[in-house]
Amino acid sequence: MTNNMQDEFIATVSHELRTPLTSIRGFSQTLLNSWDKIDDDNKKKFIKIIEDQSNRLIHLVENVLSVSKMNAGCDVLKKVDVNSVIKKIIPMFTEQYKTRNFKLELAANLPFSRLDEDKFEQIMTNLIDNAAKYSENGKTVTVSTMPDGNLILIKVKDEGVGIKKEDYGKIFKKFSRLENHLTSTTQGNGLGLYITKQLVEKMNGKIEFESREGEGTTFLVKVPIYNQEEALRCSRMS
Ligand SMILES: Nc1ncnc2c1ncn2[C@@H]1O[C@H](COP(=O)(O)OP(=O)(O)OP(=O)(O)O)[C@@H](O)[C@H]1O
Ligand SMILES: [Mg+2]
């Protein structure tokens, strides 16, 4: 990112931070000032809004932080077992999206990848979050891994709303949310996929997707297999 892009990015992010913060403050003030006048159902509703908005803030802040740390050199790329990163984060989603099913199809004896583990976790978090968020209750999200030549292929497949052909060009643009009935009823900043693509490419990987409107979407991420020589060359350079 150039300095100009960074300024614009920060300005927009600050704006996106304000909305959930205002909501958290508003509902906290209402609860504090009118506690005795609000019935239990409404108290619960307001606290749930505070929780949802806090989650939204955390998601946004994590994404922004991962971009700001993106310019590190090749020595941050380490030996990573992508299967264990996926296994580690899945419980967070089964907890958050209790009405979706999560299925893992992880290849046995998968080679290590050469990645920054935190960033890979952020990539997976964004893709699995979208897969669950843009699917109806009862649908299944499948995460699979497999070797693919000198790369490792990770697929995040959903049975959700899908993406219209005319929206294909917008999907990785920053702050773009597409029009579908789930986008209007869910929270999001339109930042996840923009950041995901940057992170994948920064780590010498590739990201693509396949989608059918009304049937579902699959995101495909390819990352390099860990290679001893490459790692040595990098350590000599830095
Ligand atoms: N798996 C998917 N199925 C259908 N539509 C998707 C899927 N993933 C992303 N989209 C569409 O692409 C848009 C951009 O996705 P992105 O993850 O960048 O933003 P977001 O989910 O809206 O917000 P954020 O991730 O920043 O919280 C979404 O708003 C949604 O309309
Ligand atoms: Mg998202």
Short mmCIF file of C-alpha atoms and ligand atoms in Angstrom, two decimals:
data_model
loop_
_atom_site.label_atom_id
_atom_site.label_comp_id
_atom_site.label_asym_id
_atom_site.label_seq_id
_atom_site.Cartn_x
_atom_site.Cartn_y
_atom_site.Cartn_z
CA MET A 1 0.00 0.00 0.00
CA THR A 2 1.22 3.52 -0.76
CA ASN A 3 1.08 6.19 1.95
CA ASN A 4 -1.93 7.77 0.31
CA MET A 5 -3.84 4.52 0.23
CA GLN A 6 -2.91 3.97 3.86
CA ASP A 7 -4.32 7.39 4.86
CA GLU A 8 -7.55 6.71 3.02
CA PHE A 9 -7.73 3.24 4.55
CA ILE A 10 -7.27 4.60 8.06
CA ALA A 11 -9.89 7.31 7.49
CA THR A 12 -12.46 4.76 6.36
CA VAL A 13 -11.61 2.34 9.14
CA SER A 14 -12.02 5.08 11.75
CA HIS A 15 -15.46 5.71 10.36
CA GLU A 16 -16.29 1.99 10.56
CA LEU A 17 -15.12 1.92 14.20
CA ARG A 18 -17.47 4.70 15.16
CA THR A 19 -20.71 2.90 14.28
CA PRO A 20 -20.37 -0.07 16.67
CA LEU A 21 -18.82 2.11 19.38
CA THR A 22 -21.73 4.55 19.26
CA SER A 23 -24.15 1.67 19.52
CA ILE A 24 -22.29 0.11 22.48
CA ARG A 25 -22.23 3.42 24.32
CA GLY A 26 -25.91 4.14 23.56
CA PHE A 27 -27.20 0.80 24.80
CA SER A 28 -24.96 0.86 27.89
CA GLN A 29 -26.24 4.33 28.79
CA THR A 30 -29.86 3.26 28.32
CA LEU A 31 -29.34 0.22 30.55
CA LEU A 32 -27.60 2.26 33.25
CA ASN A 33 -30.06 5.16 33.25
CA SER A 34 -33.30 3.21 32.93
CA TRP A 35 -32.47 -0.18 34.49
CA ASP A 36 -35.66 -0.33 36.63
CA LYS A 37 -37.95 0.63 33.75
CA ILE A 38 -36.71 -1.99 31.29
CA ASP A 39 -38.16 -5.50 31.40
CA ASP A 40 -35.90 -8.57 31.40
CA ASP A 41 -36.51 -9.41 27.74
CA ASN A 42 -35.39 -5.99 26.62
CA LYS A 43 -32.40 -6.00 28.96
CA LYS A 44 -31.29 -9.24 27.32
CA LYS A 45 -31.89 -7.80 23.86
CA PHE A 46 -29.77 -4.73 24.62
CA ILE A 47 -26.94 -6.75 26.13
CA LYS A 48 -27.00 -9.01 23.06
CA ILE A 49 -26.60 -5.94 20.84
CA ILE A 50 -23.63 -4.84 22.94
CA GLU A 51 -22.09 -8.30 22.56
CA ASP A 52 -22.69 -8.41 18.78
CA GLN A 53 -21.22 -4.96 18.28
CA SER A 54 -18.18 -5.83 20.42
CA ASN A 55 -17.60 -8.92 18.28
CA ARG A 56 -17.85 -6.77 15.18
CA LEU A 57 -15.23 -4.40 16.60
CA ILE A 58 -12.87 -7.23 17.49
CA HIS A 59 -13.19 -8.71 13.98
CA LEU A 60 -12.49 -5.31 12.41
CA VAL A 61 -9.53 -4.52 14.66
CA GLU A 62 -7.96 -7.93 14.02
CA ASN A 63 -8.26 -7.43 10.28
CA VAL A 64 -6.77 -3.96 10.41
CA LEU A 65 -3.88 -5.08 12.60
CA SER A 66 -3.06 -7.92 10.22
CA VAL A 67 -2.69 -5.39 7.38
CA SER A 68 -0.52 -3.04 9.36
CA LYS A 69 1.91 -5.88 10.11
CA MET A 70 1.91 -7.10 6.54
CA ASN A 71 5.12 -5.54 5.33
CA ALA A 72 7.44 -7.77 7.32
CA GLY A 73 10.22 -9.63 5.41
CA CYS A 74 10.42 -13.26 4.33
CA ASP A 75 11.86 -14.39 7.68
CA VAL A 76 8.39 -14.22 9.26
CA LEU A 77 7.36 -17.18 7.11
CA LYS A 78 7.69 -20.34 9.17
CA LYS A 79 6.85 -24.03 9.04
CA VAL A 80 3.10 -24.24 9.64
CA ASP A 81 0.71 -27.18 9.80
CA VAL A 82 -2.42 -25.77 8.17
CA ASN A 83 -4.58 -28.63 9.49
CA SER A 84 -3.84 -27.75 13.11
CA VAL A 85 -4.62 -24.06 12.54
CA ILE A 86 -8.00 -25.05 11.06
CA LYS A 87 -8.72 -27.48 13.92
CA LYS A 88 -7.82 -24.77 16.43
CA ILE A 89 -10.26 -22.15 15.12
CA ILE A 90 -13.30 -24.33 14.29
CA PRO A 91 -14.68 -24.41 17.90
CA MET A 92 -14.99 -20.62 17.79
CA PHE A 93 -17.34 -20.94 14.80
CA THR A 94 -19.40 -23.86 16.13
CA GLU A 95 -19.99 -21.67 19.18
CA GLN A 96 -20.85 -18.52 17.21
CA TYR A 97 -22.92 -20.21 14.48
CA LYS A 98 -24.78 -22.90 16.38
CA THR A 99 -27.31 -23.41 13.57
CA ARG A 100 -24.73 -24.31 10.90
CA ASN A 101 -22.87 -27.60 10.50
CA PHE A 102 -19.10 -27.60 10.16
CA LYS A 103 -17.35 -30.46 8.41
CA LEU A 104 -13.60 -31.01 8.14
CA GLU A 105 -11.99 -33.07 5.39
CA LEU A 106 -8.32 -32.66 6.23
CA ALA A 107 -5.73 -34.68 4.31
CA ALA A 108 -3.63 -37.01 6.43
CA ASN A 109 0.15 -36.55 6.19
CA LEU A 110 -0.19 -33.10 4.68
CA PRO A 111 3.22 -31.44 4.19
CA PHE A 112 4.01 -28.29 6.17
CA SER A 113 3.38 -24.88 4.58
CA ARG A 114 5.60 -21.85 4.63
CA LEU A 115 3.42 -19.19 6.25
CA ASP A 116 2.97 -16.62 8.94
CA GLU A 117 0.69 -18.59 11.25
CA ASP A 118 -1.27 -15.61 12.63
CA LYS A 119 -2.00 -14.32 9.15
CA PHE A 120 -3.05 -17.74 7.93
CA GLU A 121 -5.39 -17.92 10.91
CA GLN A 122 -6.85 -14.55 9.91
CA ILE A 123 -7.36 -15.77 6.31
CA MET A 124 -9.20 -18.88 7.48
CA THR A 125 -11.23 -16.91 10.00
CA ASN A 126 -12.45 -14.50 7.33
CA LEU A 127 -13.36 -17.26 4.86
CA ILE A 128 -15.11 -19.53 7.38
CA ASP A 129 -16.93 -16.55 8.89
CA ASN A 130 -18.25 -15.57 5.44
CA ALA A 131 -19.21 -19.15 4.58
CA ALA A 132 -21.32 -19.38 7.74
CA LYS A 133 -22.63 -15.82 7.62
CA TYR A 134 -23.85 -15.99 4.01
CA SER A 135 -25.64 -19.34 4.52
CA GLU A 136 -29.05 -20.12 5.98
CA ASN A 137 -29.63 -22.10 9.17
CA GLY A 138 -29.05 -25.83 8.83
CA LYS A 139 -26.51 -25.52 6.00
CA THR A 140 -23.06 -27.08 6.06
CA VAL A 141 -19.67 -25.39 5.78
CA THR A 142 -16.92 -27.78 4.67
CA VAL A 143 -13.23 -27.03 5.09
CA SER A 144 -10.88 -29.36 3.24
CA THR A 145 -7.14 -29.56 2.66
CA MET A 146 -5.12 -31.49 0.09
CA PRO A 147 -1.66 -31.44 -1.46
CA ASP A 148 -1.52 -29.99 -4.98
CA GLY A 149 1.95 -30.29 -6.57
CA ASN A 150 4.28 -27.98 -4.68
CA LEU A 151 1.30 -26.21 -3.12
CA ILE A 152 -1.31 -26.99 -0.53
CA LEU A 153 -4.92 -26.40 -1.48
CA ILE A 154 -7.43 -25.33 1.15
CA LYS A 155 -11.11 -25.14 0.26
CA VAL A 156 -13.87 -23.43 2.21
CA LYS A 157 -17.19 -24.55 0.74
CA ASP A 158 -20.65 -23.33 1.66
CA GLU A 159 -24.24 -23.99 0.60
CA GLY A 160 -25.20 -20.35 0.94
CA VAL A 161 -26.63 -17.52 -1.13
CA GLY A 162 -23.85 -17.61 -3.72
CA ILE A 163 -22.42 -14.67 -5.64
CA LYS A 164 -23.96 -13.14 -8.77
CA LYS A 165 -21.77 -13.15 -11.91
CA GLU A 166 -21.99 -9.36 -12.15
CA ASP A 167 -20.54 -9.08 -8.63
CA TYR A 168 -17.44 -11.18 -9.29
CA GLY A 169 -15.32 -8.08 -9.89
CA LYS A 170 -16.32 -6.48 -6.58
CA ILE A 171 -15.71 -9.34 -4.21
CA PHE A 172 -12.09 -8.50 -3.27
CA LYS A 173 -12.52 -4.70 -3.30
CA LYS A 174 -12.24 -2.96 0.04
CA PHE A 175 -15.40 -1.90 1.84
CA SER A 176 -17.61 -3.57 -0.73
CA ARG A 177 -20.60 -5.56 0.43
CA LEU A 178 -22.77 -7.21 -2.21
CA GLU A 179 -26.51 -7.06 -2.35
CA ASN A 180 -28.24 -10.20 -1.16
CA HIS A 181 -30.84 -10.81 1.50
CA LEU A 182 -28.22 -12.01 4.00
CA THR A 183 -25.90 -9.02 3.52
CA SER A 184 -28.69 -6.70 4.58
CA THR A 185 -29.41 -8.65 7.76
CA THR A 186 -25.82 -9.41 8.82
CA GLN A 187 -22.96 -7.32 10.16
CA GLY A 188 -19.86 -6.62 8.16
CA ASN A 189 -17.48 -3.97 6.90
CA GLY A 190 -16.73 -5.42 3.48
CA LEU A 191 -13.10 -5.63 4.49
CA GLY A 192 -12.53 -9.33 5.17
CA LEU A 193 -11.95 -10.53 1.60
CA TYR A 194 -9.87 -7.51 0.61
CA ILE A 195 -7.51 -8.20 3.49
CA THR A 196 -7.61 -11.95 2.94
CA LYS A 197 -6.45 -11.58 -0.68
CA GLN A 198 -3.62 -9.26 0.33
CA LEU A 199 -2.47 -11.63 3.06
CA VAL A 200 -2.59 -14.68 0.77
CA GLU A 201 -0.58 -12.93 -1.95
CA LYS A 202 1.92 -11.54 0.53
CA MET A 203 2.68 -15.13 1.54
CA ASN A 204 3.15 -16.19 -2.10
CA GLY A 205 -0.24 -17.84 -2.32
CA LYS A 206 -3.29 -17.52 -4.54
CA ILE A 207 -6.99 -17.16 -3.86
CA GLU A 208 -9.91 -17.88 -6.19
CA PHE A 209 -13.57 -18.72 -5.87
CA GLU A 210 -16.32 -20.63 -7.64
CA SER A 211 -19.94 -19.78 -7.03
CA ARG A 212 -23.48 -20.50 -8.12
CA GLU A 213 -26.20 -18.10 -7.11
CA GLY A 214 -28.59 -19.74 -4.66
CA GLU A 215 -26.44 -22.87 -4.37
CA GLY A 216 -23.22 -21.87 -2.69
CA THR A 217 -19.66 -20.70 -2.96
CA THR A 218 -16.23 -22.29 -2.61
CA PHE A 219 -13.11 -20.28 -1.86
CA LEU A 220 -9.85 -21.94 -2.89
CA VAL A 221 -6.59 -20.89 -1.27
CA LYS A 222 -3.24 -22.23 -2.48
CA VAL A 223 -0.17 -21.76 -0.31
CA PRO A 224 3.42 -22.95 -0.82
CA ILE A 225 4.75 -26.10 0.75
CA TYR A 226 7.58 -25.55 3.23
CA ASN A 227 10.91 -25.78 1.47
CA GLN A 228 14.17 -25.97 3.38
CA GLU A 229 16.27 -24.24 0.66
CA GLU A 230 13.88 -21.33 0.34
CA ALA A 231 13.95 -20.85 4.13
CA LEU A 232 17.76 -20.94 4.15
CA ARG A 233 18.01 -18.43 1.31
CA CYS A 234 15.72 -16.13 3.24
CA SER A 235 17.69 -16.42 6.47
CA ARG A 236 20.89 -15.51 4.57
CA MET A 237 19.20 -12.46 3.04
CA SER A 238 17.89 -11.05 6.30
N1 LIG B 1 -19.18 -17.18 1.04
C1 LIG B 1 -19.87 -16.15 0.53
N2 LIG B 1 -21.10 -16.34 -0.06
C2 LIG B 1 -21.80 -15.31 -0.56
N3 LIG B 1 -21.40 -14.02 -0.55
C3 LIG B 1 -20.21 -13.77 0.01
C4 LIG B 1 -19.38 -14.80 0.58
N4 LIG B 1 -18.25 -14.24 1.06
C5 LIG B 1 -18.37 -12.91 0.82
N5 LIG B 1 -19.54 -12.61 0.21
C6 LIG B 1 -20.01 -11.27 -0.23
O1 LIG B 1 -18.86 -10.46 -0.43
C7 LIG B 1 -18.91 -9.29 0.39
C8 LIG B 1 -17.51 -8.96 0.86
O2 LIG B 1 -17.06 -9.94 1.81
P1 LIG B 1 -16.11 -9.47 3.00
O3 LIG B 1 -15.77 -10.65 3.82
O4 LIG B 1 -15.02 -8.68 2.40
O5 LIG B 1 -17.03 -8.46 3.80
P2 LIG B 1 -18.12 -8.66 4.95
O6 LIG B 1 -18.26 -10.10 5.31
O7 LIG B 1 -19.34 -7.96 4.47
O8 LIG B 1 -17.51 -7.82 6.15
P3 LIG B 1 -16.22 -8.16 7.06
O9 LIG B 1 -15.64 -9.46 6.59
O10 LIG B 1 -15.31 -7.01 6.86
O11 LIG B 1 -16.78 -8.24 8.42
C9 LIG B 1 -19.89 -9.64 1.51
O12 LIG B 1 -20.53 -8.50 2.00
C10 LIG B 1 -20.86 -10.58 0.82
O13 LIG B 1 -21.88 -9.84 0.19
MG MG B 2 -16.45 -11.17 5.83
#
